[in-house]
Structure formats: structure tokens, C-alpha cells
JSON list of C-alpha atoms in Angstrom, two decimals:
[
{"chain": "A", "resi": 75, "resn": "MET", "atom": "CA", "xyz": [44.96, 146.33, 77.92]},
{"chain": "A", "resi": 76, "resn": "ILE", "atom": "CA", "xyz": [42.62, 143.35, 76.77]},
{"chain": "A", "resi": 77, "resn": "ASP", "atom": "CA", "xyz": [42.74, 143.31, 72.96]},
{"chain": "A", "resi": 78, "resn": "ILE", "atom": "CA", "xyz": [41.00, 140.96, 71.19]},
{"chain": "A", "resi": 79, "resn": "ASN", "atom": "CA", "xyz": [41.05, 140.19, 67.21]},
{"chain": "A", "resi": 80, "resn": "ASN", "atom": "CA", "xyz": [38.64, 137.97, 65.18]},
{"chain": "A", "resi": 81, "resn": "THR", "atom": "CA", "xyz": [40.67, 136.93, 61.73]},
{"chain": "A", "resi": 82, "resn": "THR", "atom": "CA", "xyz": [37.75, 134.37, 60.98]},
{"chain": "A", "resi": 83, "resn": "LYS", "atom": "CA", "xyz": [34.19, 134.39, 60.36]},
{"chain": "A", "resi": 84, "resn": "SER", "atom": "CA", "xyz": [32.51, 132.99, 63.05]},
{"chain": "A", "resi": 85, "resn": "ALA", "atom": "CA", "xyz": [30.92, 135.85, 65.40]},
{"chain": "A", "resi": 86, "resn": "VAL", "atom": "CA", "xyz": [32.53, 136.43, 68.60]},
{"chain": "A", "resi": 87, "resn": "ASP", "atom": "CA", "xyz": [31.22, 138.49, 71.14]},
{"chain": "A", "resi": 88, "resn": "LYS", "atom": "CA", "xyz": [34.17, 140.77, 72.39]},
{"chain": "A", "resi": 89, "resn": "LYS", "atom": "CA", "xyz": [32.44, 142.21, 75.49]},
{"chain": "A", "resi": 90, "resn": "LEU", "atom": "CA", "xyz": [32.15, 138.56, 77.02]},
{"chain": "A", "resi": 91, "resn": "PHE", "atom": "CA", "xyz": [35.58, 137.62, 76.18]},
{"chain": "A", "resi": 92, "resn": "THR", "atom": "CA", "xyz": [36.60, 141.24, 77.32]},
{"chain": "A", "resi": 93, "resn": "GLY", "atom": "CA", "xyz": [35.17, 141.20, 80.65]},
{"chain": "A", "resi": 94, "resn": "LEU", "atom": "CA", "xyz": [35.89, 137.48, 81.45]},
{"chain": "A", "resi": 95, "resn": "ALA", "atom": "CA", "xyz": [39.24, 137.97, 81.39]},
{"chain": "A", "resi": 96, "resn": "LYS", "atom": "CA", "xyz": [39.42, 141.44, 83.47]},
{"chain": "A", "resi": 97, "resn": "ILE", "atom": "CA", "xyz": [37.91, 138.75, 86.35]},
{"chain": "A", "resi": 98, "resn": "ILE", "atom": "CA", "xyz": [40.75, 136.26, 85.49]},
{"chain": "A", "resi": 99, "resn": "LEU", "atom": "CA", "xyz": [43.63, 138.52, 85.69]},
{"chain": "A", "resi": 100, "resn": "LYS", "atom": "CA", "xyz": [41.88, 139.92, 88.24]},
{"chain": "A", "resi": 101, "resn": "GLY", "atom": "CA", "xyz": [41.44, 136.90, 90.35]},
{"chain": "A", "resi": 102, "resn": "GLU", "atom": "CA", "xyz": [45.35, 136.28, 89.53]},
{"chain": "A", "resi": 103, "resn": "ASN", "atom": "CA", "xyz": [46.22, 139.40, 90.34]},
{"chain": "A", "resi": 104, "resn": "LYS", "atom": "CA", "xyz": [47.94, 139.48, 87.46]},
{"chain": "A", "resi": 105, "resn": "GLN", "atom": "CA", "xyz": [49.22, 142.61, 85.58]},
{"chain": "A", "resi": 106, "resn": "ILE", "atom": "CA", "xyz": [49.25, 141.33, 81.89]},
{"chain": "A", "resi": 107, "resn": "ASP", "atom": "CA", "xyz": [48.47, 142.93, 78.16]},
{"chain": "A", "resi": 108, "resn": "LEU", "atom": "CA", "xyz": [46.19, 140.98, 76.86]},
{"chain": "A", "resi": 109, "resn": "SER", "atom": "CA", "xyz": [46.06, 140.28, 73.27]},
{"chain": "A", "resi": 110, "resn": "VAL", "atom": "CA", "xyz": [43.28, 137.35, 72.13]},
{"chain": "A", "resi": 111, "resn": "ALA", "atom": "CA", "xyz": [43.57, 135.81, 69.16]},
{"chain": "A", "resi": 112, "resn": "PHE", "atom": "CA", "xyz": [40.88, 133.77, 66.59]},
{"chain": "A", "resi": 113, "resn": "ILE", "atom": "CA", "xyz": [42.22, 132.76, 64.01]},
{"chain": "A", "resi": 114, "resn": "SER", "atom": "CA", "xyz": [41.48, 129.84, 61.12]},
{"chain": "A", "resi": 115, "resn": "PRO", "atom": "CA", "xyz": [42.10, 126.28, 61.47]},
{"chain": "A", "resi": 116, "resn": "LYS", "atom": "CA", "xyz": [45.01, 126.31, 58.88]},
{"chain": "A", "resi": 117, "resn": "GLU", "atom": "CA", "xyz": [46.20, 129.36, 60.74]},
{"chain": "A", "resi": 118, "resn": "ILE", "atom": "CA", "xyz": [46.64, 127.69, 64.40]},
{"chain": "A", "resi": 119, "resn": "LYS", "atom": "CA", "xyz": [48.22, 124.11, 63.02]},
{"chain": "A", "resi": 120, "resn": "LYS", "atom": "CA", "xyz": [50.88, 126.97, 61.49]},
{"chain": "A", "resi": 121, "resn": "VAL", "atom": "CA", "xyz": [51.63, 128.23, 64.55]},
{"chain": "A", "resi": 122, "resn": "ASN", "atom": "CA", "xyz": [51.17, 124.98, 66.26]},
{"chain": "A", "resi": 123, "resn": "LYS", "atom": "CA", "xyz": [54.21, 123.98, 64.52]},
{"chain": "A", "resi": 124, "resn": "LYS", "atom": "CA", "xyz": [55.99, 126.76, 64.61]},
{"chain": "A", "resi": 125, "resn": "TYR", "atom": "CA", "xyz": [56.19, 126.92, 68.47]},
{"chain": "A", "resi": 126, "resn": "ARG", "atom": "CA", "xyz": [56.02, 123.71, 69.44]},
{"chain": "A", "resi": 127, "resn": "ASN", "atom": "CA", "xyz": [56.38, 121.36, 66.86]},
{"chain": "A", "resi": 128, "resn": "LYS", "atom": "CA", "xyz": [53.15, 119.55, 66.94]},
{"chain": "A", "resi": 129, "resn": "ASN", "atom": "CA", "xyz": [52.01, 119.30, 63.00]},
{"chain": "A", "resi": 130, "resn": "LYS", "atom": "CA", "xyz": [47.59, 119.69, 63.67]},
{"chain": "A", "resi": 131, "resn": "PRO", "atom": "CA", "xyz": [45.65, 122.16, 64.35]},
{"chain": "A", "resi": 132, "resn": "THR", "atom": "CA", "xyz": [44.80, 122.32, 68.38]},
{"chain": "A", "resi": 133, "resn": "ASP", "atom": "CA", "xyz": [42.05, 124.40, 70.23]},
{"chain": "A", "resi": 134, "resn": "VAL", "atom": "CA", "xyz": [44.40, 127.07, 71.62]},
{"chain": "A", "resi": 135, "resn": "LEU", "atom": "CA", "xyz": [48.05, 128.52, 72.36]},
{"chain": "A", "resi": 136, "resn": "ALA", "atom": "CA", "xyz": [49.07, 130.59, 75.27]},
{"chain": "A", "resi": 137, "resn": "PHE", "atom": "CA", "xyz": [52.39, 132.71, 74.72]},
{"chain": "A", "resi": 138, "resn": "GLU", "atom": "CA", "xyz": [53.61, 134.35, 78.94]},
{"chain": "A", "resi": 139, "resn": "ARG", "atom": "CA", "xyz": [55.27, 137.54, 78.06]},
{"chain": "A", "resi": 140, "resn": "ILE", "atom": "CA", "xyz": [55.74, 137.77, 74.41]},
{"chain": "A", "resi": 141, "resn": "LEU", "atom": "CA", "xyz": [58.54, 140.82, 74.93]},
{"chain": "A", "resi": 142, "resn": "LYS", "atom": "CA", "xyz": [60.67, 140.28, 77.60]},
{"chain": "A", "resi": 143, "resn": "ILE", "atom": "CA", "xyz": [60.83, 143.54, 79.20]},
{"chain": "A", "resi": 144, "resn": "SER", "atom": "CA", "xyz": [56.70, 144.20, 78.12]},
{"chain": "A", "resi": 145, "resn": "ASN", "atom": "CA", "xyz": [53.62, 142.19, 80.31]},
{"chain": "A", "resi": 146, "resn": "LEU", "atom": "CA", "xyz": [52.15, 141.39, 77.55]},
{"chain": "A", "resi": 147, "resn": "ALA", "atom": "CA", "xyz": [51.00, 137.54, 76.30]},
{"chain": "A", "resi": 148, "resn": "GLU", "atom": "CA", "xyz": [48.47, 136.52, 73.58]},
{"chain": "A", "resi": 149, "resn": "VAL", "atom": "CA", "xyz": [46.65, 134.23, 73.71]},
{"chain": "A", "resi": 150, "resn": "VAL", "atom": "CA", "xyz": [45.89, 131.99, 70.02]},
{"chain": "A", "resi": 151, "resn": "ILE", "atom": "CA", "xyz": [42.44, 130.54, 70.04]},
{"chain": "A", "resi": 152, "resn": "CYS", "atom": "CA", "xyz": [40.59, 128.70, 66.71]},
{"chain": "A", "resi": 153, "resn": "SER", "atom": "CA", "xyz": [37.23, 128.14, 67.44]},
{"chain": "A", "resi": 154, "resn": "GLU", "atom": "CA", "xyz": [36.34, 125.51, 64.16]},
{"chain": "A", "resi": 155, "resn": "VAL", "atom": "CA", "xyz": [38.53, 123.37, 66.05]},
{"chain": "A", "resi": 156, "resn": "ALA", "atom": "CA", "xyz": [36.88, 124.18, 69.94]},
{"chain": "A", "resi": 157, "resn": "LYS", "atom": "CA", "xyz": [33.44, 123.52, 67.78]},
{"chain": "A", "resi": 158, "resn": "GLU", "atom": "CA", "xyz": [34.72, 119.80, 66.89]},
{"chain": "A", "resi": 159, "resn": "ASN", "atom": "CA", "xyz": [35.57, 119.57, 70.64]},
{"chain": "A", "resi": 160, "resn": "ALA", "atom": "CA", "xyz": [32.32, 120.47, 71.87]},
{"chain": "A", "resi": 161, "resn": "LYS", "atom": "CA", "xyz": [30.53, 118.03, 70.23]},
{"chain": "A", "resi": 162, "resn": "LYS", "atom": "CA", "xyz": [33.45, 115.54, 71.20]},
{"chain": "A", "resi": 163, "resn": "PHE", "atom": "CA", "xyz": [33.19, 116.06, 75.02]},
{"chain": "A", "resi": 164, "resn": "GLY", "atom": "CA", "xyz": [29.45, 117.40, 75.22]},
{"chain": "A", "resi": 165, "resn": "ASN", "atom": "CA", "xyz": [29.72, 120.70, 75.97]},
{"chain": "A", "resi": 166, "resn": "THR", "atom": "CA", "xyz": [28.21, 123.81, 74.23]},
{"chain": "A", "resi": 167, "resn": "PHE", "atom": "CA", "xyz": [30.28, 125.44, 71.05]},
{"chain": "A", "resi": 168, "resn": "LYS", "atom": "CA", "xyz": [29.65, 128.55, 73.52]},
{"chain": "A", "resi": 169, "resn": "LYS", "atom": "CA", "xyz": [30.75, 126.52, 77.12]},
{"chain": "A", "resi": 170, "resn": "GLU", "atom": "CA", "xyz": [33.86, 124.61, 75.16]},
{"chain": "A", "resi": 171, "resn": "LEU", "atom": "CA", "xyz": [35.28, 127.88, 73.87]},
{"chain": "A", "resi": 172, "resn": "LEU", "atom": "CA", "xyz": [34.48, 129.74, 76.69]},
{"chain": "A", "resi": 173, "resn": "LYS", "atom": "CA", "xyz": [36.83, 127.05, 78.98]},
{"chain": "A", "resi": 174, "resn": "VAL", "atom": "CA", "xyz": [39.71, 126.85, 75.88]},
{"chain": "A", "resi": 175, "resn": "PHE", "atom": "CA", "xyz": [39.28, 130.85, 76.13]},
{"chain": "A", "resi": 176, "resn": "ILE", "atom": "CA", "xyz": [39.97, 130.98, 80.36]},
{"chain": "A", "resi": 177, "resn": "HIS", "atom": "CA", "xyz": [42.51, 127.19, 80.33]},
{"chain": "A", "resi": 178, "resn": "GLY", "atom": "CA", "xyz": [44.28, 130.56, 77.93]},
{"chain": "A", "resi": 179, "resn": "VAL", "atom": "CA", "xyz": [44.66, 132.71, 79.85]},
{"chain": "A", "resi": 180, "resn": "LEU", "atom": "CA", "xyz": [45.51, 130.37, 82.60]},
{"chain": "A", "resi": 181, "resn": "HIS", "atom": "CA", "xyz": [48.01, 130.16, 80.93]},
{"chain": "A", "resi": 182, "resn": "VAL", "atom": "CA", "xyz": [49.69, 133.86, 80.17]},
{"chain": "A", "resi": 183, "resn": "CYS", "atom": "CA", "xyz": [49.22, 133.27, 84.39]},
{"chain": "A", "resi": 184, "resn": "GLY", "atom": "CA", "xyz": [51.46, 130.92, 85.00]},
{"chain": "A", "resi": 185, "resn": "TYR", "atom": "CA", "xyz": [49.36, 127.80, 85.22]},
{"chain": "A", "resi": 186, "resn": "ASP", "atom": "CA", "xyz": [50.54, 124.56, 83.45]},
{"chain": "A", "resi": 187, "resn": "HIS", "atom": "CA", "xyz": [48.98, 121.73, 83.45]},
{"chain": "A", "resi": 188, "resn": "GLU", "atom": "CA", "xyz": [51.28, 119.42, 81.32]},
{"chain": "A", "resi": 189, "resn": "LYS", "atom": "CA", "xyz": [54.47, 119.81, 84.46]},
{"chain": "A", "resi": 190, "resn": "SER", "atom": "CA", "xyz": [52.06, 117.17, 87.17]},
{"chain": "A", "resi": 191, "resn": "LYS", "atom": "CA", "xyz": [49.57, 115.92, 87.90]},
{"chain": "A", "resi": 192, "resn": "ARG", "atom": "CA", "xyz": [48.50, 118.92, 90.85]},
{"chain": "A", "resi": 193, "resn": "GLU", "atom": "CA", "xyz": [49.18, 121.08, 88.88]},
{"chain": "A", "resi": 194, "resn": "ALA", "atom": "CA", "xyz": [46.35, 119.71, 86.36]},
{"chain": "A", "resi": 195, "resn": "LYS", "atom": "CA", "xyz": [44.14, 119.15, 89.54]},
{"chain": "A", "resi": 196, "resn": "ILE", "atom": "CA", "xyz": [44.31, 122.93, 89.80]},
{"chain": "A", "resi": 197, "resn": "MET", "atom": "CA", "xyz": [44.32, 124.06, 86.51]},
{"chain": "A", "resi": 198, "resn": "GLU", "atom": "CA", "xyz": [40.65, 122.18, 86.73]},
{"chain": "A", "resi": 199, "resn": "GLU", "atom": "CA", "xyz": [39.48, 123.49, 89.23]},
{"chain": "A", "resi": 200, "resn": "LYS", "atom": "CA", "xyz": [40.21, 127.70, 88.41]},
{"chain": "A", "resi": 201, "resn": "GLU", "atom": "CA", "xyz": [38.79, 126.39, 84.78]},
{"chain": "A", "resi": 202, "resn": "ASN", "atom": "CA", "xyz": [35.09, 125.45, 86.69]},
{"chain": "A", "resi": 203, "resn": "PHE", "atom": "CA", "xyz": [35.75, 128.58, 88.90]},
{"chain": "A", "resi": 204, "resn": "TYR", "atom": "CA", "xyz": [36.07, 130.96, 86.63]},
{"chain": "A", "resi": 205, "resn": "LEU", "atom": "CA", "xyz": [33.37, 129.04, 83.79]},
{"chain": "A", "resi": 206, "resn": "SER", "atom": "CA", "xyz": [30.71, 129.70, 87.06]},
{"chain": "A", "resi": 207, "resn": "LYS", "atom": "CA", "xyz": [31.89, 133.60, 87.23]},
{"chain": "A", "resi": 208, "resn": "ILE", "atom": "CA", "xyz": [29.90, 133.19, 83.47]}
]
């Protein structure tokens, strides 16, 4: 199951994100029920503070297996932060939003770029691979 919720004023192509999630989960051989939430900078700041002790908005947060007895994972995205980052990194908004989505889904698949440089390189290569599938 892939469930996409948008609580923002920005339009979200649910079909595109659902299809991309299916490609990634199949490619990574993961059986995960995925919940994706698009939320405001104010809301993601609260979540970032609560779970990472960082008092600022971020583009994406990922939570593996929300309940230990289930396969439910969640990716939380802030489109507004992604839009700011797109300008900063010279990407289109659509490309940046897709990148942060892929990044979040890879996190719930078990990848962690903060573990090591090697893991970061693997994750970046995976991000580029799945971005090329769109």
C-alpha cells in the first residue's frame, strides 16, 4: 500500500509519486507499506525538532517501520523547502521534489548517508538511478 497525503496548497501528482515509489520498492526488493505526507514548513519544523532535535524546517524526513510489528514506513516532505533548495542547487522544482522523495524512500529502505562516505556515495548513485527512471 502506498498512501499519499497533501496538506499543502501546492499540487502534488499522486500518480507520479505512487508509481515512483513502486519502482523503488520493487528495485530494492522491499515489502513496505508507505505513507507519504506533504506538509508545511511550520509542521516539518515541529517534526524535525521532535525527532532530530533540529529546530528548523527541512526538505524530507523518513521514518522506518513506524510500528515494530508492521511494515509501515513514512516519508514526510516539505515542498516549500524543496522549492528553496531547487533554486540553491540549480534544479527545477519538479526535479528537486522528486530527488527528496527518492531520498526519503531510500531511507525507509535502509540506506543512511550519514553512516559513512561509502554509504553516502551508494545512496547518491541510487538516487540518480531512480531519477533516471522517470
